[in-house]
Each structure stands twice: as C-alpha cells, then as structure tokens.
Amino acid sequence: MYAEGVAVMAGRIRDEDIALVRERTAIADVISEVVTLKSAGGGNLKGLCPFHDEKSPSFNVSPARNVFYCFGCGVGGDAIKFLMDAEHLSFVESVERLAARAGIQLRYVEDDRSAPRPRPQQGQRQRLVAAHAAAVDFYRAQLTTAGARPAREFLAGRGFDRSAAERYGCGFAPDGWDLLTKHLRQQGFTHDELVTAGLSRPARSGSLIDRFRRRLMWPIRDITGDVIGFGARKLFDDDDGPKYLNTPETPIYKKSHVLYGIDQAKREIAKQGKVVVVEGYTDVMACHLADVPTAVATCGTAFGGDHISVLRRVLFDSDERAGEIIFTFDGDAAGQKAALRAFEDDQRFVGRTFIAVSPDNMDPCELRLAKGDLAVRDLVARREPLVDFALRHVISRFDLDTVDGRVEAMRRAAPLVAKIKDREKRPEYVRKLAGDLGMEIEPVQRAVLNAAHGPQAGGAAPAAPARPGRATPAVDSPRSMVEREALKLALQEPVLAGPMFDAVEVADYQHPVHVAVRAAVAAAGGASTATGGAVWIERVRDACDDLAGQALIGELAVEPLRIDGEPDPRYVSITMARLQWSSVTGRIRDLKSKIQRVNPVSNKDEYFALFGELLSLEQHARALREQAAGGL
C-alpha cells in the first residue's frame, strides 16, 4: 500500500492522470531496465528479485495486468510501486518519472476544490538528474576549448578518438572557480540543489564554487541511463588532489550500488550470460571498443555485495541459468588482493567466477593500446577459474621445499577449497591441492573437511526475511483453491468474469483472507465496473483493510490461472458454480441438522418451512453440480 496523497502541500496529481500513467506504462519495460526477465509461461515473466537475495527466480511480472509480485518476499504492485521500492522515490516522483517516459503532461491541484494547474516544481530526483544532464552538456562543450587540450591529449594517448569521447560523454571541467555553478544557476537550479547534487560546494566566503576543476570528466549513469554523478581524472601536475575524484554520496549517487558502463552493457550481459568486471573508466571504454561489450567497473570503491546484487539480476544468475563473472584485476599486489577479496564473495554468485590477468600485467586499456583489440578479446577468452588463481596465489607465499611450508600452505589453502560452491568439484580440487603441495591426499582431505565445518565455511545466500502480514491461505484445501481461482479471475479478467463473480456473495467464501479480498473487490465497485490492469488491482488493494489481504492481492494478480490457454465464459461459470456448490452443500448440512432438532408436531410451521428451504437448496445444489462438472 502507498498513499497517493503525499506532498499535498506542493500540489496533488490529478487522479485521472495517475490512472493514465498506469494504463500507458508497460511494466515489463520498466522492470527489465533493472532485472533480466525470462518467460514464466502463461504470458508471465520471471527474474531474480531486486528486493531480496535469492538463487531461484521468484519475482513474477504480469505484462497483461501491468503488475509484479515476488513469491519469495511478498513485495508487489504496479510500476509506480516498483520505482518507489527499487529507487527509493516518493509516490509523486515515481508518477512524474513514468509520466515523462510516456509523454504525459501531468496536472496538479492544491486540493479537491481547486482548478487543475501545472506543477511548478519536479520531485527532488528529477531535479538532481536534470542538473547532471545540464552539467554533461556543459562539460562536453568545454572539451573542445583551448584549455581542454590536456584532456584531449590524455584521451588520444590512450587510443580514444573523438567519436569514443562522444559515445561516453567525456568532458572537461574548466579552470574557473564557479563557471559550472553560474551556468546551472542561470538555468534555474537552486543553491541547495547544486550542493545536494554534489556539483557545487560552499566556499569559505559562503558563495558556491564548482566541485570539479581542471579535470577530464566521465558522466556516471545508473542502469536506466540517467546521469547521477561524475568521475574526474587529474591532468595537471600542480593539482594536489587525488588522481581520481568522484561525486560524493548524494540522494541519487550511491557508489556501492553503481557500476560504470552498466547502462551500455546490460543488454549484452543478459544476452551472453557473462559480465567482465574491470577497474577503471578507460578499461570499460577499451573493452567495449574492442568488442567486449559486457564490461563494467566500480566507481571509486571496491567491488562488493551491492554490486553483486545488481549484476546477478542483470545476468539472471540463478539455478536455471548460471552466469559467468570474469574479473580483470591487475597482476600486481593490489590486483591480487582484490582478486582474493572477490573470491570471498564467490558464494553470492550462482555462476562461476573467473579471473583474466594479462601476461604483462597490463590493464585492458594498456593492452588495447599496445597490442590491439584482438589482445583484449584474447585476455577475456584465456580466463581461468578464480579458485585456481586464489589457490596458486596462496601457495606461492610458502616454501614448499620444507615440511613447515607445505603444512602451512595446506592450512591456508584448505578453506578456499571448502568454499567451492559446487560440492562435486571439491574432491578434484583436494587432489589437485595435494599434488601441488607434494603431499598425500588424506591430510589435505581432513584439512578441507575441518575447514568446511568450521566458522570459515562458505554458505548459501541468506534466506529471505519473513514478510509481516503476508497471506498464507491453505491452498491444499479444494475449497480454498476454488476461492483462490475465483479471486484471480476477478483481479486478472474482470471484464470476462465481472458479472458472474459479483453475483456470488461474500458469504460464499470461507477462508478469512479470501473473505477480506472479496469484500475489497465489492468496496472497489465490483469486478463488473473494471477494465482490468494495474489501475483495477491498485483500486482493490486500496480498498482492502486487511494487511494479509493486501499482500494476497499482489500475489493473485500474477499467479497463473489453473487452465491451459485463455479463460472463457464457460471456465468462469464452472469456477463460480464450484465455489457456490461448496457453500450450498455446507448450508444443506446445517439445515438438515436443524430439521432433526425441530419437532414436526409441536413446530409444524417451522418444520415445513425448513423442509421447503432444504428442497430448494438441494435443487440448487444439483444445478450447481451439473454446471460445475461441465467440461471439467
């Protein structure tokens, strides 16, 4: 549930416009920018949930109804709700973003009585993204100026021509204290917006100055393609700042979640089931230009858990389709340390992890410059399993000509073998390790077993936390299954099922959560009044006061119907007849019990009234049974 009346002080979006945004938004297109989706059958799609860790896809999307639901953590809703949860936007910001995407001009009202009027100001995220887009244009224009000659020479010296610079939006921050700041202020951005965006910072005098000066600039984009920050490279010897300077943490830029190049690489990553993780902006450019289009890089921070979550969703890294993750760390000490740290995170991936190290310890950019595009492709093709690299690195630190050296190397290497995800491969690596150490297999095997059962043993991805209020109806009950099917028809196919569904009263439902959902359908105006899709489902959800019912509505909106092919009026008729038949037979049992307790002599009128009602119900039950049996 989420409130649509947020930010009322700034003007409320008209309900008609919100409904229009929902209708014109293809939810699969929105979600596929973040999650790789595959067919789940029945017209639905599935992927790895962006809201909790999982190794089998339980995140379902229904394009026909424009809704999503995760059977693992219970999160569900429409495209507006997805953006709110995935990108931490407010309701208004989510609607505005989707409206811009669909080309819809939103109208706002101060309250229900005032006339519609244009909204004077966008949400914070839109403003910050717009400021970055304006900054990109400014920096790119500056790259052609005389003062930017060192920046152009830097790019050319690394093998990047003008078209490459334009493709990646490279620019130049000029030698001036507040040139960008003044430019953006003239375009209407406020003091607070520029500081919040990380584009400007306060000076000692209290005025604003540019955060970046005299540097080569790379725009950093999120997975959807919006610019959310910058990376800046030092060019001049008298610049006493760090070699690379990045945008600070902002409401839209979280470096632990950002991967440079993901916006350009995501489609190929999903297509090939492979990603190449490099270390810098120029390495990403070099790989892409050398026809390794799956390359991405971290932005000013080490590769970590949040980056893994992003890549797994794009890779569709699951039990159904394990991906390949290839690291291209440098061969120096820092690169080796980074590779070992990556192996520590290996358990988070379902797919296999590899490392590709140039024989000359060159990064992909240097390799392309020295030996050409083919050398970069060969580097990736010659990858080796990360565990092999890690074991070799650990063993190399000890003198294997001594007993102490061999034993200590075994102790340090055994936990790495114990962490190998594929248990069937562990015995082979035990034998390999024993051979590399020049030891008998039994002590190595014991060391690995001890490591596997100790505190350092690797484990599976953490289980999804329980979701409070999540509906758990007794689906194994035949009656409950029929009730569930009827509710799915009302939510997914209201135009088809509406009249027959609405004719069956709430009293015919037994499970308390199903009763709450059926009551919500009635409170939303009834299925007969709906045209379907996300607008209808949200209307029912908003009308439901029961938390378990709200969660169940999201689940039923994407759960496939229990029929092969498309439902038709006959299937609806059969389902509703089965639902009523269960209810009627229960009432017949109760009525028979009551008749047995009535004296037909002293309570003659009551007895015959009950008996007449029983005959009527039994006749109704026979008709329902025939209707319910038809075609099943």
XYZ file of C-alpha atoms in Angstrom:
632
model
C 0.000 0.000 0.000
C 1.150 3.510 -0.599
C -0.526 6.842 -0.265
C -1.285 8.825 -3.369
C -1.909 11.979 -1.390
C 1.731 12.633 -0.472
C 3.254 16.055 -0.976
C -0.154 17.667 -0.871
C 1.407 20.947 0.163
C 3.146 21.113 -3.219
C 0.071 20.096 -5.203
C -1.632 16.740 -5.718
C -1.556 14.967 -9.057
C -4.993 14.514 -10.561
C -6.379 11.005 -10.104
C -7.226 10.796 -13.812
C -3.586 11.482 -14.700
C -2.330 8.849 -12.258
C -4.687 6.326 -13.837
C -3.463 7.346 -17.304
C 0.173 6.841 -16.262
C -0.667 3.349 -15.015
C -2.502 2.466 -18.208
C 0.203 3.725 -20.570
C 3.157 2.273 -18.684
C 4.417 -1.124 -19.807
C 5.657 -2.505 -16.508
C 7.852 -5.124 -18.173
C 9.809 -2.364 -19.942
C 10.348 -0.500 -16.657
C 11.445 -3.554 -14.682
C 13.612 -5.006 -17.460
C 15.891 -1.980 -17.127
C 16.878 -3.348 -13.718
C 16.030 -7.063 -13.830
C 16.564 -9.515 -16.686
C 13.222 -11.219 -17.297
C 12.546 -14.611 -18.864
C 9.305 -16.324 -19.807
C 7.485 -17.948 -16.874
C 4.687 -19.397 -19.024
C 1.115 -18.231 -19.288
C 2.234 -14.840 -20.594
C 4.063 -14.014 -17.359
C 7.757 -13.194 -16.902
C 10.167 -14.006 -14.077
C 13.530 -12.858 -12.780
C 15.651 -12.535 -9.664
C 14.001 -10.300 -7.095
C 15.663 -6.886 -6.660
C 14.381 -6.659 -3.078
C 15.938 -9.782 -1.514
C 18.720 -12.285 -2.255
C 17.640 -15.498 -3.945
C 19.150 -18.185 -6.150
C 15.944 -19.273 -7.887
C 13.722 -16.660 -9.555
C 10.531 -15.991 -7.604
C 9.928 -12.437 -8.894
C 6.987 -12.512 -11.335
C 5.729 -9.845 -13.737
C 2.363 -9.891 -15.473
C 2.556 -7.655 -18.578
C -1.130 -8.209 -19.317
C -2.140 -6.699 -15.978
C 0.861 -4.374 -15.535
C 1.716 -5.682 -12.057
C 4.553 -7.563 -10.349
C 4.770 -9.839 -7.326
C 7.598 -11.714 -5.600
C 6.569 -15.056 -4.159
C 9.780 -15.023 -2.090
C 9.402 -11.798 -0.093
C 5.820 -10.782 -0.833
C 6.558 -7.392 -2.418
C 4.200 -6.497 -5.242
C 2.315 -3.735 -7.015
C 2.368 -1.717 -10.200
C 5.125 0.216 -11.978
C 4.727 3.158 -9.602
C 5.270 0.905 -6.587
C 8.250 -0.749 -8.262
C 10.055 2.573 -8.737
C 9.224 3.607 -5.184
C 10.775 0.424 -3.774
C 13.621 -0.038 -6.255
C 14.843 3.558 -6.402
C 13.505 4.911 -3.109
C 11.350 7.526 -4.792
C 8.249 9.144 -3.374
C 4.884 8.381 -4.954
C 4.857 11.738 -6.721
C 8.407 11.315 -8.038
C 7.568 7.848 -9.372
C 4.461 9.087 -11.158
C 6.366 12.047 -12.616
C 9.141 9.820 -13.883
C 6.750 7.400 -15.568
C 4.717 10.280 -16.984
C 7.832 11.772 -18.577
C 8.647 8.366 -20.004
C 5.158 8.014 -21.516
C 4.960 11.625 -22.730
C 2.073 12.503 -20.407
C 1.611 16.096 -19.186
C 0.564 15.879 -15.550
C -1.884 18.273 -13.947
C -1.901 19.188 -10.277
C -4.450 20.566 -7.828
C -3.960 22.244 -4.460
C -6.983 20.394 -3.121
C -10.087 18.698 -4.456
C -11.896 22.019 -4.984
C -9.256 23.982 -6.850
C -8.764 24.078 -10.586
C -6.081 21.949 -12.230
C -2.774 23.688 -12.806
C 0.739 22.733 -13.950
C 3.055 21.605 -11.168
C 5.661 24.337 -10.549
C 8.475 22.050 -9.471
C 9.512 18.456 -10.051
C 10.462 15.964 -7.362
C 13.983 16.004 -5.963
C 15.316 13.119 -8.020
C 14.136 14.604 -11.282
C 15.736 17.927 -10.385
C 19.077 16.333 -9.482
C 19.085 14.209 -12.644
C 18.231 17.291 -14.723
C 21.110 19.214 -13.116
C 23.523 16.417 -14.020
C 22.222 16.288 -17.587
C 22.857 20.034 -17.916
C 26.326 19.557 -16.421
C 27.116 16.861 -19.004
C 26.286 19.280 -21.825
C 28.440 21.959 -20.202
C 31.475 19.708 -19.705
C 31.212 18.230 -23.215
C 31.186 21.686 -24.746
C 34.252 22.626 -22.704
C 36.206 19.644 -24.095
C 36.582 21.464 -27.417
C 38.099 24.625 -25.871
C 41.793 25.549 -25.867
C 42.084 24.959 -22.117
C 40.962 21.361 -22.539
C 43.899 20.374 -24.741
C 45.488 18.208 -21.985
C 42.192 16.313 -21.662
C 42.033 15.639 -25.411
C 45.677 14.553 -25.403
C 45.015 12.206 -22.492
C 42.172 10.501 -24.394
C 44.129 10.321 -27.642
C 47.147 8.926 -25.801
C 45.010 6.045 -24.601
C 43.582 5.253 -28.006
C 40.266 7.102 -27.826
C 39.241 9.332 -30.706
C 36.553 11.993 -30.797
C 33.731 9.535 -31.517
C 34.728 7.445 -28.490
C 34.753 10.556 -26.301
C 31.291 11.471 -27.552
C 29.957 7.957 -27.068
C 30.884 8.029 -23.381
C 30.052 11.686 -22.841
C 33.595 12.698 -21.856
C 34.053 16.336 -20.985
C 36.317 18.843 -19.273
C 35.869 20.844 -16.071
C 37.423 24.245 -16.897
C 39.876 26.315 -14.888
C 37.438 28.565 -13.117
C 36.057 28.627 -9.622
C 32.363 28.793 -10.418
C 31.790 28.545 -14.175
C 29.539 25.477 -13.957
C 27.768 26.820 -10.891
C 26.887 30.101 -12.602
C 25.793 28.225 -15.735
C 23.428 25.983 -13.782
C 22.083 28.816 -11.641
C 21.177 30.643 -14.846
C 19.187 27.566 -15.878
C 17.100 27.780 -12.719
C 18.811 25.311 -10.386
C 18.956 26.464 -6.793
C 21.848 26.749 -4.341
C 20.582 23.753 -2.348
C 20.012 21.607 -5.439
C 23.578 22.081 -6.681
C 25.057 21.272 -3.270
C 22.787 18.254 -2.817
C 23.721 17.008 -6.310
C 27.429 17.214 -5.467
C 28.098 19.506 -8.430
C 28.970 22.552 -6.294
C 30.240 23.123 -2.778
C 30.224 26.090 -0.397
C 33.359 28.248 -0.294
C 34.707 29.916 2.832
C 33.127 33.149 1.691
C 29.716 31.471 1.716
C 29.318 31.518 -2.057
C 29.213 28.388 -4.221
C 32.138 27.059 -6.233
C 32.469 24.135 -8.642
C 33.385 20.781 -7.110
C 35.433 19.774 -10.177
C 38.087 21.976 -11.827
C 40.750 21.331 -14.496
C 39.885 17.657 -14.871
C 38.800 15.165 -17.520
C 35.194 14.202 -16.781
C 33.224 10.980 -17.231
C 29.473 11.030 -16.594
C 28.381 8.101 -14.431
C 24.978 6.698 -15.349
C 22.676 4.389 -13.458
C 21.302 1.238 -15.022
C 18.448 3.166 -16.668
C 20.814 5.630 -18.339
C 20.276 8.680 -16.103
C 23.462 10.597 -15.220
C 23.770 10.536 -11.426
C 27.401 11.537 -10.871
C 30.846 12.148 -12.353
C 34.311 10.686 -12.278
C 37.128 13.233 -12.682
C 40.749 12.463 -13.647
C 43.672 14.709 -12.671
C 45.539 16.204 -15.651
C 47.946 18.793 -14.233
C 51.000 18.254 -12.026
C 50.142 21.208 -9.807
C 46.763 19.646 -8.953
C 47.319 18.374 -5.424
C 44.074 16.383 -5.362
C 43.713 12.610 -5.798
C 44.291 11.005 -9.186
C 40.578 10.270 -9.495
C 37.858 12.266 -7.779
C 34.255 11.123 -7.745
C 30.922 12.678 -6.905
C 30.260 12.368 -3.153
C 27.353 10.304 -1.825
C 24.075 12.015 -2.739
C 20.403 11.044 -2.722
C 20.856 9.615 -6.246
C 24.529 8.538 -6.220
C 25.453 5.576 -4.017
C 28.879 4.357 -5.083
C 28.390 0.891 -3.574
C 25.455 0.353 -5.976
C 26.872 1.980 -9.123
C 28.705 0.200 -11.930
C 30.197 2.358 -14.671
C 29.084 1.251 -18.130
C 26.139 -0.860 -16.899
C 23.689 1.211 -18.949
C 25.501 0.302 -22.198
C 26.461 -3.241 -21.186
C 23.267 -4.564 -19.584
C 21.638 -5.940 -22.728
C 24.743 -7.855 -23.809
C 25.288 -9.098 -20.243
C 21.770 -10.512 -20.232
C 22.132 -11.927 -23.740
C 25.531 -13.578 -23.218
C 25.073 -14.539 -19.563
C 28.502 -13.075 -18.920
C 29.990 -9.947 -17.338
C 33.561 -8.642 -17.315
C 34.484 -6.562 -14.261
C 37.369 -4.149 -14.878
C 38.940 -1.464 -12.710
C 38.538 1.881 -14.447
C 36.601 4.056 -16.859
C 39.185 3.762 -19.632
C 39.188 -0.034 -19.211
C 35.422 -0.112 -19.800
C 35.817 2.054 -22.900
C 38.676 -0.106 -24.203
C 36.728 -3.335 -23.718
C 33.582 -2.041 -25.375
C 35.522 -0.677 -28.341
C 37.408 -3.993 -28.616
C 34.098 -5.887 -28.918
C 33.898 -6.983 -25.289
C 30.582 -5.209 -24.676
C 29.869 -6.792 -21.279
C 32.499 -4.792 -19.346
C 31.629 -2.684 -16.284
C 33.666 -1.058 -13.495
C 33.148 0.124 -9.942
C 33.263 3.853 -9.227
C 35.741 4.837 -6.559
C 35.100 1.861 -4.283
C 35.862 -1.847 -4.015
C 33.640 -4.418 -5.702
C 31.142 -5.523 -3.060
C 27.847 -7.113 -2.148
C 25.590 -4.425 -3.601
C 27.414 -4.600 -6.927
C 26.910 -8.367 -6.889
C 23.175 -7.940 -6.381
C 22.956 -5.608 -9.381
C 24.901 -7.963 -11.637
C 23.012 -11.086 -10.586
C 19.698 -9.512 -11.555
C 21.034 -8.448 -14.944
C 22.746 -11.799 -15.528
C 19.667 -13.778 -14.444
C 22.251 -15.593 -12.315
C 20.120 -18.429 -10.965
C 19.856 -22.194 -10.669
C 18.185 -22.129 -14.077
C 20.918 -20.169 -15.832
C 24.216 -19.726 -14.018
C 26.226 -16.820 -15.377
C 29.945 -16.151 -15.821
C 31.651 -13.387 -13.861
C 35.141 -12.506 -15.138
C 37.432 -10.188 -13.176
C 40.359 -8.467 -14.909
C 42.338 -7.248 -11.931
C 45.933 -6.166 -12.490
C 48.606 -8.747 -11.766
C 50.319 -6.568 -9.157
C 49.940 -6.995 -5.398
C 46.892 -4.728 -5.209
C 45.213 -6.606 -8.048
C 45.908 -9.966 -6.431
C 44.471 -8.714 -3.156
C 41.351 -7.527 -4.969
C 41.020 -10.919 -6.673
C 41.178 -12.755 -3.349
C 38.581 -10.383 -1.927
C 36.370 -11.172 -4.917
C 36.743 -14.885 -4.182
C 35.430 -14.225 -0.685
C 32.220 -13.021 -2.349
C 32.096 -16.012 -4.705
C 29.322 -17.646 -2.666
C 26.974 -14.780 -3.535
C 27.016 -15.833 -7.193
C 25.332 -18.944 -8.522
C 27.505 -18.796 -11.636
C 31.219 -19.411 -11.942
C 33.793 -16.727 -11.250
C 36.946 -16.306 -13.334
C 39.969 -14.052 -13.490
C 41.797 -12.807 -16.566
C 45.288 -11.398 -15.985
C 47.459 -10.100 -18.800
C 50.872 -11.816 -19.026
C 52.456 -8.361 -18.971
C 50.258 -7.187 -16.073
C 48.640 -4.607 -18.330
C 45.074 -3.455 -17.791
C 42.639 -3.720 -20.757
C 43.225 -0.115 -21.809
C 47.013 -0.554 -21.867
C 46.678 -3.912 -23.601
C 44.469 -2.499 -26.357
C 46.867 0.398 -26.901
C 49.925 -1.868 -27.053
C 48.585 -4.924 -28.880
C 45.185 -4.069 -30.336
C 41.579 -5.120 -29.943
C 42.259 -8.824 -30.512
C 44.554 -8.912 -27.484
C 41.739 -7.642 -25.266
C 39.374 -10.313 -26.545
C 42.072 -12.970 -26.053
C 42.614 -11.775 -22.483
C 38.973 -12.483 -21.646
C 38.972 -15.766 -23.586
C 42.010 -17.034 -21.606
C 40.286 -16.586 -18.261
C 40.891 -19.147 -15.536
C 38.639 -20.137 -12.602
C 39.076 -17.696 -9.743
C 39.595 -20.539 -7.277
C 42.609 -21.763 -9.296
C 44.127 -18.280 -9.215
C 43.434 -17.930 -5.488
C 44.979 -21.312 -4.634
C 48.068 -20.605 -6.716
C 48.477 -17.199 -5.082
C 48.185 -18.629 -1.540
C 50.578 -21.500 -2.178
C 53.178 -19.230 -3.790
C 53.745 -17.467 -0.451
C 55.268 -20.562 1.177
C 58.443 -22.581 0.736
C 57.143 -25.939 -0.406
C 60.605 -27.494 -0.077
C 60.125 -27.542 3.701
C 57.663 -29.503 5.828
C 56.585 -26.369 7.691
C 55.977 -24.554 4.426
C 53.867 -27.349 2.950
C 51.756 -27.759 6.093
C 51.181 -24.011 6.472
C 50.265 -23.710 2.787
C 47.778 -26.561 3.221
C 46.215 -24.825 6.232
C 45.801 -21.564 4.334
C 44.559 -23.156 1.094
C 42.108 -25.679 2.595
C 39.438 -23.050 3.457
C 39.439 -21.908 -0.178
C 38.665 -25.425 -1.383
C 35.996 -25.743 1.311
C 34.286 -22.638 -0.079
C 33.859 -24.009 -3.598
C 30.110 -23.816 -4.308
C 29.953 -26.933 -6.461
C 30.489 -29.699 -3.893
C 31.123 -32.243 -6.645
C 34.266 -30.322 -7.633
C 35.765 -30.269 -4.142
C 37.277 -33.805 -4.285
C 39.042 -32.920 -7.551
C 40.462 -29.741 -6.014
C 41.557 -31.723 -2.950
C 43.551 -34.000 -5.239
C 44.924 -31.018 -7.167
C 45.953 -29.233 -3.980
C 47.637 -32.358 -2.658
C 49.568 -32.699 -5.917
C 50.596 -29.031 -5.942
C 51.822 -29.320 -2.352
C 53.539 -32.662 -2.864
C 51.541 -34.212 -0.021
C 49.399 -37.309 0.482
C 45.697 -36.780 -0.206
C 44.443 -37.843 3.280
C 45.818 -34.920 5.359
C 44.665 -32.433 2.719
C 41.217 -34.018 2.690
C 40.992 -33.765 6.502
C 42.042 -30.111 6.395
C 39.354 -29.302 3.842
C 36.665 -31.168 5.808
C 37.643 -29.352 9.007
C 37.510 -26.020 7.191
C 34.104 -26.865 5.694
C 32.626 -27.484 9.146
C 34.328 -24.552 10.833
C 33.313 -20.896 11.155
C 35.065 -20.027 7.883
C 32.937 -22.363 5.812
C 31.073 -20.806 2.954
C 27.317 -20.870 2.925
C 24.392 -20.199 0.726
C 22.903 -16.825 0.166
C 20.927 -15.589 3.155
C 17.332 -16.601 3.260
C 14.721 -14.023 2.545
C 13.298 -12.444 5.674
C 9.741 -13.232 6.564
C 7.314 -10.565 5.483
C 4.901 -9.465 8.197
C 1.279 -9.764 7.202
C 1.929 -11.979 4.196
C -1.097 -14.099 3.315
C -0.670 -17.860 3.622
C -4.048 -19.401 2.709
C -4.464 -23.157 2.902
C -4.020 -23.778 -0.812
C -4.151 -27.552 -0.318
C -7.851 -27.352 0.578
C -10.056 -27.957 -2.504
C -12.498 -25.294 -1.359
C -9.702 -22.800 -0.728
C -8.264 -23.471 -4.181
C -11.622 -22.726 -5.802
C -11.976 -19.497 -3.808
C -8.463 -18.517 -4.864
C -9.231 -19.199 -8.527
C -12.387 -17.099 -8.383
C -10.478 -14.163 -6.894
C -7.783 -14.477 -9.572
C -10.457 -14.255 -12.257
C -11.876 -11.095 -10.675
C -8.446 -9.447 -10.480
C -6.961 -10.646 -13.768
C -10.039 -10.899 -16.013
C -12.693 -8.532 -14.602
C -14.257 -7.794 -17.996
C -14.802 -11.509 -18.589
C -15.640 -12.615 -15.046
C -17.203 -9.478 -13.581
C -20.982 -10.178 -13.790
C -20.732 -13.814 -12.673
C -18.181 -13.021 -9.968
C -20.191 -10.147 -8.487
C -23.312 -12.349 -8.366
C -21.646 -14.640 -5.812
C -21.760 -13.025 -2.390
C -19.038 -12.670 0.234
C -20.876 -15.248 2.371
C -19.905 -17.955 -0.129
C -16.211 -17.556 0.779
C -14.817 -19.359 3.793
C -11.128 -18.521 4.236
C -10.891 -15.247 6.222
C -8.233 -13.705 3.953
C -10.272 -14.611 0.877
C -13.281 -13.000 2.525
C -11.261 -9.792 3.010
C -10.204 -9.745 -0.657
C -13.752 -10.456 -1.877
C -15.036 -7.615 0.296
C -12.343 -5.325 -1.143
C -13.497 -6.133 -4.691
C -17.008 -5.099 -3.692
C -15.734 -1.948 -1.957
C -13.799 -1.049 -5.128
C -17.049 -1.007 -7.071
C -17.243 -4.641 -8.123
C -15.452 -6.516 -10.892
C -18.204 -5.577 -13.358
C -17.111 -1.936 -13.220
C -13.436 -2.629 -14.010
C -11.489 -2.790 -17.242
C -8.538 -4.601 -15.698
C -4.829 -3.890 -15.426
C -2.795 -2.181 -12.757
C -5.368 0.551 -12.093
C -8.016 -2.015 -11.128
C -5.664 -4.063 -8.983
C -4.480 -0.989 -7.091
C -8.097 0.064 -6.581
C -8.847 -3.270 -4.936
C -5.667 -3.112 -2.878
C -6.518 0.378 -1.665
C -9.989 -0.825 -0.671
C -8.611 -3.709 1.404
C -8.118 -3.006 5.125
C -6.539 -6.386 5.851
C -2.707 -6.481 5.584
C -2.684 -10.172 4.642
C -5.346 -9.435 2.052
C -3.288 -6.616 0.548
C -0.331 -8.972 0.131
C -2.550 -11.707 -1.317
C -3.992 -9.314 -3.925
C -0.491 -8.724 -5.300
C 0.147 -12.462 -5.370
C -3.130 -13.376 -7.067
C -2.645 -10.662 -9.678
C 0.303 -12.554 -11.212
C -0.398 -16.185 -10.273
C -1.349 -18.189 -13.403
C -4.917 -19.426 -13.702
C -5.453 -23.173 -13.412
C -6.343 -23.591 -17.075
C -4.368 -24.268 -20.219
C -4.927 -21.462 -22.676
C -7.094 -18.389 -22.308
C -10.073 -18.394 -19.913
C -13.544 -18.101 -21.426
C -17.084 -17.540 -20.021
C -17.542 -21.290 -19.614
C -14.483 -21.565 -17.377
C -15.712 -18.633 -15.263
C -19.138 -20.255 -14.991
C -17.632 -23.563 -13.865
C -15.384 -21.894 -11.295
C -18.153 -19.815 -9.762
C -20.509 -22.834 -9.725
C -17.928 -24.904 -7.855
C -17.477 -22.071 -5.375
C -21.227 -21.776 -4.742
C -21.706 -25.562 -4.637
C -19.262 -25.841 -1.740
C -21.135 -23.118 0.111
C -24.589 -24.539 -0.660
C -23.686 -28.082 0.426
C -22.436 -26.670 3.708
C -25.733 -24.862 4.231
C -27.620 -28.074 3.365
C -25.728 -29.941 6.082
C -26.522 -27.227 8.603
C -30.189 -27.190 7.564
C -30.547 -30.978 7.867
C -29.064 -30.836 11.332
C -31.509 -28.096 12.313
C -34.509 -30.021 10.910
C -33.608 -33.021 13.040
C -33.826 -30.843 16.132
C -37.321 -29.477 15.275
C -40.450 -31.348 16.452
C -42.712 -31.722 13.359
C -45.831 -31.942 15.560
C -45.380 -29.059 18.002
C -43.474 -26.861 15.482
C -45.289 -27.835 12.320
C -44.950 -24.473 10.527
C -41.218 -24.146 11.249
C -40.608 -27.754 10.215
C -42.293 -27.401 6.817
C -40.615 -24.023 6.202
C -37.208 -25.553 6.848
C -38.073 -28.609 4.772
C -39.131 -26.399 1.876
C -35.892 -24.438 2.110
C -33.961 -27.720 2.116
C -35.689 -28.918 -1.060
C -34.916 -25.629 -2.756
C -31.260 -25.750 -1.718
C -30.895 -29.369 -2.850
C -32.353 -28.469 -6.233
C -29.944 -25.524 -6.446
C -27.059 -27.790 -5.433
C -27.920 -30.291 -8.204
C -27.928 -27.497 -10.762
C -24.605 -26.158 -9.495
C -23.088 -29.636 -9.513
C -24.060 -30.130 -13.129
C -22.737 -26.666 -14.005
C -19.510 -27.239 -12.070
C -18.927 -30.647 -13.674
C -19.391 -29.372 -17.211
C -16.136 -29.711 -19.107
C -14.007 -30.498 -16.039
